[in-house]
């Protein structure tokens, strides 16, 4: 979490709790407005002639396409900056990249491995920096997740969500988002794959009280939302055999879903069908996976326009 008390400095979005609860709902409301604007054909070029620099160390489908399309729809422009396409790949310090980009673009989105890298970008940038994913957090995904849940459940009151699988970056940001919206969250992970204790403490400080368990069947009972992600993230490929063994019993499929036949299924994608989730589950009537993917576009447009106001 970053805290910026100097009004002369840009606001950054490095994790969900960089927003206050009121600001979070402002962004979610704006995301809904942008979604309606697309449906009705209303012009919403709120970032006309502005440019987003998109810095990628990790491969992406949804992040790149949704940010680039979003900037176009907002009347602006996005530039893809792969690590090997710029001087960063030749050893330029991040602080130099950040200061140079600040002279050219109106905002920076960075999808990188180490969370400290986006913190360095933000420290030296004169423009807003948005975390497009790090190994510790994925706040843009959480915005889309919350928008999707609010649409599906007609609000957040009384909603119960269950995370199944690895307590990874997506899970950690989602836990904070649930705490900020009063979603009752249960997290089911194998031993050794729990959410970071510091994240759980932040969730408690935000008013949440996540339940943690190693029993996925217990976790999904009475759940409105069941959310999972890959067991083997980018950079963990050498752990595949160990993880496949450790996550046995945590697959979101028929065996688990018979204990929650009315729950909506979420996945941030890409999915390893047949591992953390079955093909049948993603393709079922319970799945809202692709509504969730679409909402990346609307939520990111909302946070960009809010940051650049």
CSV table of C-alpha atoms in Angstrom, one decimal:
chain,number,residue,atom,x,y,z
A,1,UNK,CA,0.0,0.0,0.0
A,2,UNK,CA,1.2,3.5,-0.8
A,3,UNK,CA,0.0,6.6,1.0
A,4,UNK,CA,0.4,10.0,-0.7
A,5,UNK,CA,-0.2,13.1,1.4
A,6,UNK,CA,1.4,15.6,-0.9
A,7,UNK,CA,-1.3,17.1,-3.2
A,8,UNK,CA,1.4,18.3,-5.6
A,9,UNK,CA,2.3,14.6,-6.3
A,10,UNK,CA,0.4,12.3,-8.6
A,11,UNK,CA,-1.9,9.6,-7.2
A,12,UNK,CA,-0.9,6.1,-7.9
A,13,UNK,CA,-2.8,2.8,-7.9
A,14,UNK,CA,-0.5,0.0,-6.7
A,15,UNK,CA,-3.0,-2.0,-4.7
A,16,UNK,CA,-6.7,-1.8,-4.0
A,17,UNK,CA,-6.3,-0.1,-0.6
A,18,UNK,CA,-4.5,2.8,-2.2
A,19,UNK,CA,-8.1,3.9,-2.6
A,20,UNK,CA,-10.3,4.8,0.3
A,21,UNK,CA,-13.6,3.0,0.5
A,22,UNK,CA,-15.4,6.1,-0.9
A,23,UNK,CA,-12.9,6.3,-3.8
A,24,UNK,CA,-13.3,2.7,-4.6
A,25,UNK,CA,-17.0,3.1,-5.0
A,26,UNK,CA,-16.5,6.2,-7.1
A,27,UNK,CA,-14.3,4.2,-9.4
A,28,UNK,CA,-16.8,1.3,-9.5
A,29,UNK,CA,-19.7,3.6,-10.3
A,30,UNK,CA,-17.6,5.2,-13.1
A,31,UNK,CA,-16.9,1.7,-14.5
A,32,UNK,CA,-20.6,1.1,-14.7
A,33,UNK,CA,-21.2,4.4,-16.4
A,34,UNK,CA,-18.5,3.6,-19.0
A,35,UNK,CA,-20.0,0.2,-19.6
A,36,UNK,CA,-23.4,1.8,-20.2
A,37,UNK,CA,-21.8,4.3,-22.5
A,38,UNK,CA,-20.5,1.6,-24.7
A,39,UNK,CA,-23.8,-0.1,-24.8
A,40,UNK,CA,-25.7,3.0,-25.8
A,41,UNK,CA,-23.0,4.4,-28.1
A,42,UNK,CA,-22.5,7.6,-26.0
A,43,UNK,CA,-19.2,9.4,-26.4
A,44,UNK,CA,-17.0,9.3,-23.4
A,45,UNK,CA,-13.6,10.7,-24.6
A,46,UNK,CA,-12.6,11.8,-21.2
A,47,UNK,CA,-8.9,11.4,-21.8
A,48,UNK,CA,-8.7,13.0,-25.2
A,49,UNK,CA,-5.1,13.4,-26.5
A,50,UNK,CA,-3.6,11.8,-23.4
A,51,UNK,CA,-1.1,8.9,-23.6
A,52,UNK,CA,-0.6,5.8,-21.5
A,53,UNK,CA,2.8,4.2,-21.4
A,54,UNK,CA,2.4,0.4,-20.9
A,55,UNK,CA,5.5,-1.3,-19.5
A,56,UNK,CA,5.5,-5.1,-19.7
A,57,UNK,CA,8.0,-7.5,-18.2
A,58,UNK,CA,5.3,-10.3,-18.1
A,59,UNK,CA,3.3,-11.6,-21.0
A,60,UNK,CA,-0.4,-10.6,-21.2
A,61,UNK,CA,-3.6,-10.9,-23.2
A,62,UNK,CA,-6.4,-9.2,-21.1
A,63,UNK,CA,-4.2,-6.5,-19.5
A,64,UNK,CA,-2.6,-5.3,-22.7
A,65,UNK,CA,-5.8,-5.4,-24.9
A,66,UNK,CA,-8.1,-3.9,-22.2
A,67,UNK,CA,-5.8,-1.0,-21.4
A,68,UNK,CA,-5.0,-0.3,-25.0
A,69,UNK,CA,-8.6,-0.5,-26.1
A,70,UNK,CA,-9.7,1.5,-23.1
A,71,UNK,CA,-7.4,4.4,-23.8
A,72,UNK,CA,-8.6,4.5,-27.4
A,73,UNK,CA,-12.3,4.5,-26.3
A,74,UNK,CA,-11.4,7.4,-23.9
A,75,UNK,CA,-10.0,9.4,-26.8
A,76,UNK,CA,-6.4,8.8,-25.9
A,77,UNK,CA,-3.5,6.6,-27.0
A,78,UNK,CA,-1.5,3.7,-25.5
A,79,UNK,CA,2.1,2.7,-26.2
A,80,UNK,CA,3.3,-0.9,-25.6
A,81,UNK,CA,6.8,-0.9,-24.1
A,82,UNK,CA,8.2,-4.4,-23.8
A,83,UNK,CA,11.3,-4.9,-21.6
A,84,UNK,CA,13.4,-5.7,-24.6
A,85,UNK,CA,12.0,-2.9,-26.7
A,86,UNK,CA,13.3,-0.1,-24.4
A,87,UNK,CA,16.5,0.6,-22.5
A,88,UNK,CA,15.2,-1.2,-19.5
A,89,UNK,CA,16.2,-4.5,-21.1
A,90,UNK,CA,19.7,-3.2,-21.5
A,91,UNK,CA,20.1,-2.4,-17.8
A,92,UNK,CA,18.7,1.1,-17.4
A,93,UNK,CA,17.7,1.7,-13.8
A,94,UNK,CA,13.9,1.8,-13.3
A,95,UNK,CA,14.2,5.3,-11.7
A,96,UNK,CA,15.7,6.6,-14.9
A,97,UNK,CA,13.0,4.9,-17.0
A,98,UNK,CA,10.3,6.4,-14.7
A,99,UNK,CA,11.6,9.9,-14.9
A,100,UNK,CA,12.0,9.8,-18.7
A,101,UNK,CA,8.6,8.4,-19.3
A,102,UNK,CA,7.1,11.1,-17.1
A,103,UNK,CA,8.2,13.7,-19.6
A,104,UNK,CA,6.4,11.9,-22.5
A,105,UNK,CA,3.2,10.3,-21.2
A,106,UNK,CA,0.3,11.2,-18.9
A,107,UNK,CA,0.3,7.9,-17.0
A,108,UNK,CA,2.2,4.6,-16.8
A,109,UNK,CA,0.9,1.1,-16.4
A,110,UNK,CA,3.4,-1.5,-15.4
A,111,UNK,CA,3.1,-5.3,-15.4
A,112,UNK,CA,6.2,-6.6,-13.7
A,113,UNK,CA,7.5,-9.4,-11.5
A,114,UNK,CA,8.7,-7.7,-8.3
A,115,UNK,CA,6.2,-5.4,-6.5
A,116,UNK,CA,9.1,-3.2,-5.4
A,117,UNK,CA,9.6,-2.3,-9.1
A,118,UNK,CA,6.2,-0.6,-9.4
A,119,UNK,CA,7.0,1.2,-6.1
A,120,UNK,CA,10.2,2.5,-7.6
A,121,UNK,CA,8.4,3.6,-10.7
A,122,UNK,CA,5.8,5.4,-8.6
A,123,UNK,CA,8.5,7.0,-6.3
A,124,UNK,CA,10.2,8.7,-9.3
A,125,UNK,CA,7.3,9.3,-11.6
A,126,UNK,CA,5.7,12.7,-12.1
A,127,UNK,CA,2.6,11.0,-13.5
A,128,UNK,CA,0.2,8.4,-12.1
A,129,UNK,CA,1.5,4.8,-12.0
A,130,UNK,CA,-0.9,1.9,-12.2
A,131,UNK,CA,0.0,-1.6,-11.2
A,132,UNK,CA,-1.0,-3.9,-14.0
A,133,UNK,CA,0.2,-6.9,-12.0
A,134,UNK,CA,3.1,-7.9,-9.8
A,135,UNK,CA,4.0,-11.0,-7.9
A,136,UNK,CA,2.3,-9.5,-4.8
A,137,UNK,CA,-0.8,-7.8,-6.1
A,138,UNK,CA,-3.3,-7.4,-9.0
A,139,UNK,CA,-5.5,-4.5,-8.1
A,140,UNK,CA,-6.9,-3.9,-11.6
A,141,UNK,CA,-8.2,-7.5,-11.6
A,142,UNK,CA,-9.9,-6.8,-8.3
A,143,UNK,CA,-11.7,-3.8,-9.6
A,144,UNK,CA,-13.1,-5.9,-12.4
A,145,UNK,CA,-14.0,-8.7,-9.9
A,146,UNK,CA,-15.9,-6.3,-7.6
A,147,UNK,CA,-17.7,-4.8,-10.6
A,148,UNK,CA,-18.7,-8.3,-11.7
A,149,UNK,CA,-19.9,-9.4,-8.2
A,150,UNK,CA,-21.9,-6.2,-7.8
A,151,UNK,CA,-23.6,-6.8,-11.2
A,152,UNK,CA,-24.3,-10.5,-10.4
A,153,UNK,CA,-25.5,-10.0,-6.8
A,154,UNK,CA,-27.1,-6.6,-7.3
A,155,UNK,CA,-24.8,-5.1,-4.7
A,156,UNK,CA,-22.5,-6.4,-2.0
A,157,UNK,CA,-24.9,-6.7,1.0
A,158,UNK,CA,-24.8,-10.2,2.3
A,159,UNK,CA,-22.5,-11.6,-0.4
A,160,UNK,CA,-20.3,-14.5,0.5
A,161,UNK,CA,-17.3,-15.3,-1.6
A,162,UNK,CA,-14.8,-18.2,-1.5
A,163,UNK,CA,-11.3,-18.3,-2.9
A,164,UNK,CA,-10.1,-21.8,-3.8
A,165,UNK,CA,-6.5,-22.6,-4.5
A,166,UNK,CA,-3.2,-20.6,-4.3
A,167,UNK,CA,-3.0,-17.6,-2.0
A,168,UNK,CA,-1.4,-15.7,-4.8
A,169,UNK,CA,-1.3,-12.0,-6.0
A,170,UNK,CA,-4.9,-12.1,-7.3
A,171,UNK,CA,-6.1,-13.6,-4.1
A,172,UNK,CA,-4.3,-11.1,-2.0
A,173,UNK,CA,-5.8,-8.1,-3.8
A,174,UNK,CA,-9.2,-9.7,-3.8
A,175,UNK,CA,-9.1,-10.2,0.0
A,176,UNK,CA,-8.5,-6.4,0.4
A,177,UNK,CA,-11.3,-5.6,-2.1
A,178,UNK,CA,-13.7,-7.9,-0.2
A,179,UNK,CA,-12.8,-6.2,3.1
A,180,UNK,CA,-13.5,-2.8,1.6
A,181,UNK,CA,-16.9,-3.8,0.3
A,182,UNK,CA,-18.0,-6.0,3.3
A,183,UNK,CA,-18.0,-9.2,1.2
A,184,UNK,CA,-17.8,-12.2,3.6
A,185,UNK,CA,-14.6,-14.0,2.3
A,186,UNK,CA,-13.4,-17.5,3.0
A,187,UNK,CA,-10.0,-18.5,1.6
A,188,UNK,CA,-9.3,-22.2,1.2
A,189,UNK,CA,-5.6,-23.1,0.4
A,190,UNK,CA,-3.4,-26.1,1.0
A,191,UNK,CA,-1.0,-25.7,3.8
A,192,UNK,CA,2.0,-23.6,2.8
A,193,UNK,CA,0.0,-21.6,0.2
A,194,UNK,CA,-1.9,-19.3,2.5
A,195,UNK,CA,-2.4,-15.5,2.0
A,196,UNK,CA,0.4,-13.4,3.4
A,197,UNK,CA,-0.2,-12.6,7.0
A,198,UNK,CA,0.5,-8.9,6.3
A,199,UNK,CA,-2.3,-8.9,3.7
A,200,UNK,CA,-4.7,-10.6,6.2
A,201,UNK,CA,-3.8,-7.9,8.8
A,202,UNK,CA,-4.5,-5.1,6.2
A,203,UNK,CA,-7.8,-6.7,5.4
A,204,UNK,CA,-8.7,-6.7,9.1
A,205,UNK,CA,-7.7,-3.1,9.4
A,206,UNK,CA,-10.1,-2.3,6.6
A,207,UNK,CA,-12.9,-4.0,8.5
A,208,UNK,CA,-12.8,-7.4,6.9
A,209,UNK,CA,-12.4,-10.7,8.7
A,210,UNK,CA,-11.4,-13.4,6.2
A,211,UNK,CA,-11.9,-17.0,7.2
A,212,UNK,CA,-9.0,-19.3,6.3
A,213,UNK,CA,-9.2,-23.1,5.9
A,214,UNK,CA,-7.6,-26.0,4.2
A,215,UNK,CA,-10.9,-27.7,3.5
A,216,UNK,CA,-12.4,-26.6,0.1
A,217,UNK,CA,-15.7,-28.4,0.6
A,218,UNK,CA,-16.3,-26.6,3.8
A,219,UNK,CA,-15.3,-23.3,2.2
A,220,UNK,CA,-17.8,-23.4,-0.7
A,221,UNK,CA,-20.8,-24.3,1.4
A,222,UNK,CA,-23.2,-21.4,1.3
A,223,UNK,CA,-20.9,-19.4,-1.1
A,224,UNK,CA,-22.5,-17.0,-3.6
A,225,UNK,CA,-19.2,-16.7,-5.5
A,226,UNK,CA,-16.4,-19.3,-6.0
A,227,UNK,CA,-13.2,-17.9,-7.4
A,228,UNK,CA,-10.1,-19.7,-8.4
A,229,UNK,CA,-6.8,-19.1,-10.3
A,230,UNK,CA,-4.0,-21.1,-11.8
A,231,UNK,CA,-1.9,-23.2,-9.4
A,232,UNK,CA,1.3,-22.6,-11.4
A,233,UNK,CA,1.8,-18.9,-12.1
A,234,UNK,CA,4.4,-17.4,-14.5
A,235,UNK,CA,7.9,-18.0,-13.0
A,236,UNK,CA,6.8,-21.1,-11.0
A,237,UNK,CA,7.0,-23.7,-13.8
A,238,UNK,CA,9.8,-25.6,-12.1
A,239,UNK,CA,7.5,-26.2,-9.2
A,240,UNK,CA,4.9,-27.9,-11.3
A,241,UNK,CA,5.1,-31.4,-10.0
A,242,UNK,CA,5.1,-30.4,-6.4
A,243,UNK,CA,2.2,-28.0,-6.8
A,244,UNK,CA,0.1,-30.4,-8.8
A,245,UNK,CA,0.4,-32.8,-5.9
A,246,UNK,CA,-0.2,-30.2,-3.2
A,247,UNK,CA,-3.3,-28.9,-4.8
A,248,UNK,CA,-5.0,-32.2,-5.2
A,249,UNK,CA,-8.7,-31.8,-4.1
A,250,UNK,CA,-8.8,-28.1,-4.8
A,251,UNK,CA,-10.1,-28.3,-8.4
A,252,UNK,CA,-13.3,-26.3,-9.1
A,253,UNK,CA,-15.2,-29.0,-10.9
A,254,UNK,CA,-18.2,-31.3,-10.5
A,255,UNK,CA,-17.1,-32.8,-7.2
A,256,UNK,CA,-16.7,-29.5,-5.5
A,257,UNK,CA,-19.6,-27.7,-7.2
A,258,UNK,CA,-22.1,-30.3,-6.0
A,259,UNK,CA,-21.7,-28.6,-2.6
A,260,UNK,CA,-22.5,-25.2,-4.1
A,261,UNK,CA,-24.8,-25.8,-7.1
A,262,UNK,CA,-26.1,-22.1,-7.1
A,263,UNK,CA,-22.8,-20.4,-6.7
A,264,UNK,CA,-21.3,-18.2,-9.5
A,265,UNK,CA,-17.9,-19.2,-10.7
A,266,UNK,CA,-15.1,-16.7,-11.3
A,267,UNK,CA,-11.6,-17.1,-12.7
A,268,UNK,CA,-9.2,-14.2,-13.7
A,269,UNK,CA,-7.8,-16.1,-16.7
A,270,UNK,CA,-5.9,-17.6,-18.4
A,271,UNK,CA,-7.2,-20.9,-17.1
A,272,UNK,CA,-5.4,-24.2,-17.1
A,273,UNK,CA,-8.5,-26.2,-17.9
A,274,UNK,CA,-8.3,-29.6,-16.3
A,275,UNK,CA,-6.1,-28.4,-13.5
A,276,UNK,CA,-7.5,-25.7,-11.1
A,277,UNK,CA,-10.8,-25.7,-13.0
A,278,UNK,CA,-12.6,-28.1,-15.4
A,279,UNK,CA,-13.7,-27.2,-18.9
A,280,UNK,CA,-17.2,-28.1,-17.8
A,281,UNK,CA,-17.2,-25.6,-15.0
A,282,UNK,CA,-16.0,-22.7,-17.1
A,283,UNK,CA,-18.6,-23.5,-19.8
A,284,UNK,CA,-21.4,-24.0,-17.3
A,285,UNK,CA,-24.4,-21.7,-16.6
A,286,UNK,CA,-22.7,-21.0,-13.3
A,287,UNK,CA,-19.7,-19.3,-14.9
A,288,UNK,CA,-19.4,-15.5,-15.1
A,289,UNK,CA,-15.8,-15.8,-16.1
A,290,UNK,CA,-16.1,-13.8,-19.4
A,291,UNK,CA,-18.3,-11.1,-17.8
A,292,UNK,CA,-15.4,-10.7,-15.4
A,293,UNK,CA,-12.9,-10.5,-18.2
A,294,UNK,CA,-15.0,-7.9,-20.0
A,295,UNK,CA,-15.1,-5.8,-16.9
A,296,UNK,CA,-11.3,-5.4,-16.9
A,297,UNK,CA,-11.9,-2.9,-19.8
A,298,UNK,CA,-14.5,-0.8,-18.0
A,299,UNK,CA,-12.8,-0.8,-14.5
A,300,UNK,CA,-9.5,0.2,-15.9
A,301,UNK,CA,-10.9,3.0,-17.9
A,302,UNK,CA,-12.5,4.2,-14.7
A,303,UNK,CA,-9.4,4.1,-12.6
A,304,UNK,CA,-7.4,5.8,-15.4
A,305,UNK,CA,-9.9,8.7,-15.8
A,306,UNK,CA,-10.1,9.0,-12.0
A,307,UNK,CA,-6.3,9.2,-11.6
A,308,UNK,CA,-6.0,11.7,-14.4
A,309,UNK,CA,-8.8,14.1,-13.5
